[in-house]
mmCIF file of C-alpha atoms in Angstrom:
data_model
loop_
_atom_site.group_PDB
_atom_site.id
_atom_site.type_symbol
_atom_site.label_atom_id
_atom_site.label_comp_id
_atom_site.label_asym_id
_atom_site.label_seq_id
_atom_site.Cartn_x
_atom_site.Cartn_y
_atom_site.Cartn_z
ATOM 1 C CA LEU A 1039 0.161 0.242 0.033
ATOM 2 C CA SER A 1040 3.218 2.423 0.529
ATOM 3 C CA SER A 1041 3.581 2.011 -3.168
ATOM 4 C CA GLN A 1042 -0.241 2.864 -4.265
ATOM 5 C CA TRP A 1043 0.487 6.469 -4.268
ATOM 6 C CA SER A 1044 -3.170 7.015 -5.685
ATOM 7 C CA ILE A 1045 -4.890 5.642 -2.638
ATOM 8 C CA ASN A 1046 -2.320 7.408 -0.023
ATOM 9 C CA ASN A 1047 0.213 9.401 -1.696
ATOM 10 C CA GLN A 1048 3.166 9.627 1.489
ATOM 11 C CA GLY A 1049 5.577 10.688 -1.457
ATOM 12 C CA TYR A 1050 6.607 7.630 -2.889
ATOM 13 C CA LEU A 1051 9.213 8.227 -5.424
ATOM 14 C CA GLY A 1052 9.222 12.559 -4.938
ATOM 15 C CA GLY A 1053 5.221 12.401 -5.045
ATOM 16 C CA THR A 1054 3.647 14.981 -3.040
ATOM 17 C CA VAL A 1055 2.185 13.647 0.200
ATOM 18 C CA ASP A 1056 -1.206 13.619 0.506
ATOM 19 C CA ALA A 1057 -2.147 14.291 -3.354
ATOM 20 C CA ASP A 1058 -4.427 11.013 -3.463
ATOM 21 C CA MET A 1059 -7.928 9.927 -3.789
ATOM 22 C CA ASP A 1060 -8.295 9.608 -0.038
ATOM 23 C CA VAL A 1061 -9.471 5.633 -0.677
ATOM 24 C CA ASP A 1062 -7.804 4.782 2.708
ATOM 25 C CA ASP A 1063 -9.986 7.440 4.086
ATOM 26 C CA ALA A 1064 -13.362 5.832 2.448
ATOM 27 C CA TRP A 1065 -12.418 2.680 3.264
ATOM 28 C CA ASN A 1066 -13.874 3.411 7.044
ATOM 29 C CA TYR A 1067 -17.127 3.245 5.507
ATOM 30 C CA ALA A 1068 -17.100 0.707 2.819
ATOM 31 C CA THR A 1069 -14.985 -1.529 1.044
ATOM 32 C CA GLY A 1070 -16.788 -2.657 -2.070
ATOM 33 C CA ALA A 1071 -18.569 -5.724 -0.201
ATOM 34 C CA GLY A 1072 -21.600 -6.520 -1.865
ATOM 35 C CA ILE A 1073 -21.191 -4.844 -4.941
ATOM 36 C CA LYS A 1074 -20.662 -6.994 -8.517
ATOM 37 C CA VAL A 1075 -18.661 -4.966 -11.049
ATOM 38 C CA ALA A 1076 -18.182 -6.238 -14.225
ATOM 39 C CA VAL A 1077 -15.358 -5.972 -16.231
ATOM 40 C CA ILE A 1078 -15.556 -5.558 -19.642
ATOM 41 C CA ASP A 1079 -12.300 -6.213 -21.486
ATOM 42 C CA GLU A 1080 -10.471 -8.190 -23.325
ATOM 43 C CA GLY A 1081 -10.311 -11.176 -20.249
ATOM 44 C CA VAL A 1082 -9.085 -11.228 -16.568
ATOM 45 C CA ASP A 1083 -6.341 -13.415 -15.556
ATOM 46 C CA LEU A 1084 -8.553 -16.189 -13.604
ATOM 47 C CA SER A 1085 -5.828 -17.672 -11.732
ATOM 48 C CA HIS A 1086 -3.832 -14.171 -10.085
ATOM 49 C CA PRO A 1087 -4.018 -14.696 -6.669
ATOM 50 C CA ASP A 1088 -4.716 -11.240 -5.816
ATOM 51 C CA LEU A 1089 -7.984 -11.735 -7.601
ATOM 52 C CA THR A 1090 -9.296 -15.682 -7.117
ATOM 53 C CA PRO A 1091 -10.829 -14.589 -4.479
ATOM 54 C CA ASN A 1092 -12.954 -12.015 -5.532
ATOM 55 C CA LEU A 1093 -13.605 -13.503 -9.004
ATOM 56 C CA LEU A 1094 -17.444 -14.715 -10.147
ATOM 57 C CA SER A 1095 -17.935 -16.450 -12.847
ATOM 58 C CA GLY A 1096 -17.583 -14.749 -16.051
ATOM 59 C CA PHE A 1097 -18.497 -14.691 -19.655
ATOM 60 C CA ASP A 1098 -16.672 -14.943 -23.294
ATOM 61 C CA ALA A 1099 -18.537 -12.604 -25.933
ATOM 62 C CA THR A 1100 -16.121 -13.578 -28.328
ATOM 63 C CA GLY A 1101 -17.368 -17.045 -28.750
ATOM 64 C CA ASN A 1102 -14.062 -18.672 -27.338
ATOM 65 C CA GLY A 1103 -15.551 -19.993 -24.130
ATOM 66 C CA SER A 1104 -13.006 -18.696 -21.510
ATOM 67 C CA ASN A 1105 -15.492 -17.644 -18.897
ATOM 68 C CA GLY A 1106 -14.095 -14.311 -19.228
ATOM 69 C CA ALA A 1107 -10.378 -15.242 -19.361
ATOM 70 C CA PRO A 1108 -8.138 -13.564 -21.832
ATOM 71 C CA ASN A 1109 -6.190 -15.250 -24.455
ATOM 72 C CA GLU A 1110 -2.941 -16.626 -23.154
ATOM 73 C CA SER A 1111 -0.509 -16.327 -25.799
ATOM 74 C CA ASN A 1112 -2.032 -12.778 -26.991
ATOM 75 C CA ASN A 1113 -2.433 -11.338 -23.414
ATOM 76 C CA ASP A 1114 -2.100 -7.505 -22.572
ATOM 77 C CA ALA A 1115 -3.124 -8.012 -19.094
ATOM 78 C CA HIS A 1116 -5.557 -4.927 -19.496
ATOM 79 C CA GLY A 1117 -8.449 -6.319 -18.149
ATOM 80 C CA THR A 1118 -6.542 -8.132 -15.530
ATOM 81 C CA ALA A 1119 -4.690 -4.493 -14.626
ATOM 82 C CA CYS A 1120 -8.550 -3.135 -14.464
ATOM 83 C CA ALA A 1121 -9.721 -5.769 -11.878
ATOM 84 C CA GLY A 1122 -6.813 -5.040 -9.940
ATOM 85 C CA ILE A 1123 -7.377 -1.579 -9.377
ATOM 86 C CA ILE A 1124 -11.233 -2.385 -8.712
ATOM 87 C CA ALA A 1125 -10.985 -5.459 -6.555
ATOM 88 C CA ALA A 1126 -7.632 -6.648 -5.401
ATOM 89 C CA VAL A 1127 -7.574 -8.109 -2.317
ATOM 90 C CA ALA A 1128 -6.567 -6.064 0.965
ATOM 91 C CA ASN A 1129 -4.134 -7.395 3.618
ATOM 92 C CA ASN A 1130 -2.894 -10.504 2.031
ATOM 93 C CA THR A 1131 1.029 -9.660 1.534
ATOM 94 C CA ASN A 1132 0.399 -9.880 -1.864
ATOM 95 C CA GLY A 1133 0.154 -7.357 -5.188
ATOM 96 C CA ILE A 1134 -1.601 -4.264 -4.468
ATOM 97 C CA ALA A 1135 -5.202 -3.621 -2.649
ATOM 98 C CA GLY A 1136 -8.101 -2.543 -4.670
ATOM 99 C CA VAL A 1137 -10.164 0.714 -4.540
ATOM 100 C CA ALA A 1138 -13.120 -1.451 -3.160
ATOM 101 C CA TYR A 1139 -11.143 -4.874 -2.027
ATOM 102 C CA ASN A 1140 -14.091 -6.710 -1.078
ATOM 103 C CA ALA A 1141 -16.267 -6.119 -4.119
ATOM 104 C CA LYS A 1142 -16.663 -9.224 -6.436
ATOM 105 C CA ILE A 1143 -15.672 -9.218 -10.106
ATOM 106 C CA ILE A 1144 -17.558 -10.251 -13.254
ATOM 107 C CA PRO A 1145 -14.696 -10.861 -15.834
ATOM 108 C CA ILE A 1146 -16.694 -10.743 -19.399
ATOM 109 C CA ARG A 1147 -14.388 -10.617 -22.567
ATOM 110 C CA ILE A 1148 -15.416 -8.756 -25.298
ATOM 111 C CA ALA A 1149 -11.768 -8.272 -27.073
ATOM 112 C CA TYR A 1150 -8.631 -10.191 -27.509
ATOM 113 C CA SER A 1151 -4.780 -8.828 -28.838
ATOM 114 C CA VAL A 1152 -3.333 -9.624 -31.757
ATOM 115 C CA GLY A 1153 -0.345 -10.388 -30.249
ATOM 116 C CA PRO A 1154 1.825 -9.735 -26.937
ATOM 117 C CA ASN A 1155 1.693 -6.211 -25.890
ATOM 118 C CA SER A 1156 0.055 -5.118 -28.793
ATOM 119 C CA THR A 1157 -2.155 -1.859 -28.901
ATOM 120 C CA SER A 1158 -4.664 -3.505 -31.718
ATOM 121 C CA TRP A 1159 -7.565 -5.281 -30.404
ATOM 122 C CA VAL A 1160 -9.945 -7.457 -32.100
ATOM 123 C CA SER A 1161 -13.870 -6.935 -31.260
ATOM 124 C CA ASN A 1162 -16.835 -5.633 -33.023
ATOM 125 C CA ASP A 1163 -20.061 -4.229 -31.911
ATOM 126 C CA ASN A 1164 -21.933 -7.851 -31.543
ATOM 127 C CA TRP A 1165 -19.529 -9.044 -28.712
ATOM 128 C CA ILE A 1166 -19.416 -5.421 -27.100
ATOM 129 C CA ALA A 1167 -23.326 -5.226 -26.849
ATOM 130 C CA ASN A 1168 -23.516 -9.065 -25.672
ATOM 131 C CA GLY A 1169 -21.039 -8.306 -22.832
ATOM 132 C CA ILE A 1170 -22.877 -5.697 -21.575
ATOM 133 C CA ASP A 1171 -26.113 -7.374 -21.850
ATOM 134 C CA TRP A 1172 -24.779 -10.443 -20.482
ATOM 135 C CA ALA A 1173 -23.267 -8.180 -17.421
ATOM 136 C CA TRP A 1174 -26.480 -6.939 -16.449
ATOM 137 C CA GLN A 1175 -28.593 -9.741 -16.649
ATOM 138 C CA ASN A 1176 -26.242 -11.848 -14.815
ATOM 139 C CA GLY A 1177 -26.263 -9.372 -11.754
ATOM 140 C CA ALA A 1178 -23.759 -6.711 -12.347
ATOM 141 C CA ASP A 1179 -24.077 -3.852 -10.039
ATOM 142 C CA VAL A 1180 -21.126 -1.718 -12.206
ATOM 143 C CA LEU A 1181 -20.287 -2.298 -15.835
ATOM 144 C CA SER A 1182 -16.405 -1.149 -15.766
ATOM 145 C CA ASN A 1183 -15.997 -0.573 -19.706
ATOM 146 C CA SER A 1184 -12.517 0.433 -20.638
ATOM 147 C CA TYR A 1185 -11.962 -0.006 -23.922
ATOM 148 C CA GLY A 1186 -11.868 2.794 -26.821
ATOM 149 C CA GLY A 1187 -11.903 2.625 -30.508
ATOM 150 C CA GLY A 1188 -14.742 2.597 -33.196
ATOM 151 C CA SER A 1189 -17.340 4.817 -34.271
ATOM 152 C CA TYR A 1190 -20.979 5.436 -32.833
ATOM 153 C CA SER A 1191 -22.515 2.151 -32.612
ATOM 154 C CA SER A 1192 -26.479 1.785 -32.118
ATOM 155 C CA THR A 1193 -25.713 -2.109 -31.098
ATOM 156 C CA ILE A 1194 -23.877 -0.986 -27.868
ATOM 157 C CA GLU A 1195 -26.185 2.478 -27.411
ATOM 158 C CA ARG A 1196 -29.386 -0.181 -27.039
ATOM 159 C CA ALA A 1197 -26.817 -2.580 -25.162
ATOM 160 C CA ILE A 1198 -26.089 0.504 -22.262
ATOM 161 C CA ASN A 1199 -29.676 1.854 -22.417
ATOM 162 C CA ASN A 1200 -30.789 -1.793 -21.212
ATOM 163 C CA ALA A 1201 -28.309 -1.804 -18.658
ATOM 164 C CA VAL A 1202 -29.490 1.517 -17.596
ATOM 165 C CA ASN A 1203 -33.181 1.201 -17.503
ATOM 166 C CA PHE A 1204 -33.074 -3.140 -16.861
ATOM 167 C CA GLY A 1205 -30.279 -3.422 -14.493
ATOM 168 C CA ARG A 1206 -29.424 -2.701 -11.119
ATOM 169 C CA GLU A 1207 -32.691 -1.548 -8.914
ATOM 170 C CA ASP A 1208 -31.664 1.549 -7.576
ATOM 171 C CA LEU A 1209 -32.419 1.980 -3.431
ATOM 172 C CA ASN A 1210 -35.611 3.319 -4.303
ATOM 173 C CA GLY A 1211 -36.246 -0.033 -5.983
ATOM 174 C CA ASN A 1212 -36.858 1.329 -9.667
#
């Protein structure tokens, strides 16, 4: 945690003390317990020791049956890094602590990279929309979408609107 300057900046590597998100202060109120976050990305390492206690069953919208895991030979670890920032287990002397370290991750693969350390991904609007639909239909409270590129898509817009309108109920039961 002392190296996670965004959570609690203690001047690590010359950083400004307390120039951070004050996540450690927020942990006095909530740590993500009871929240399910769908990481809609190129997959999440299902055997990562800092994530496995917080992983739920996932989905592979690319049709490769990976249960939300990345392509092992072309994995750039983007989805795994995103999942770790969200819900890496805290206080386990391994890796980092996620900002919501008691939240559960639902890994959803909507793309794959074309080679190690590649910035080129293979995806399409239907895979993305299917991943979003699967997420809200399977109990995700939050959808984390950290992919980019492409232009406007009515297919993706429909999926997002469905997630907003039919997904998790708000605190008032709506």
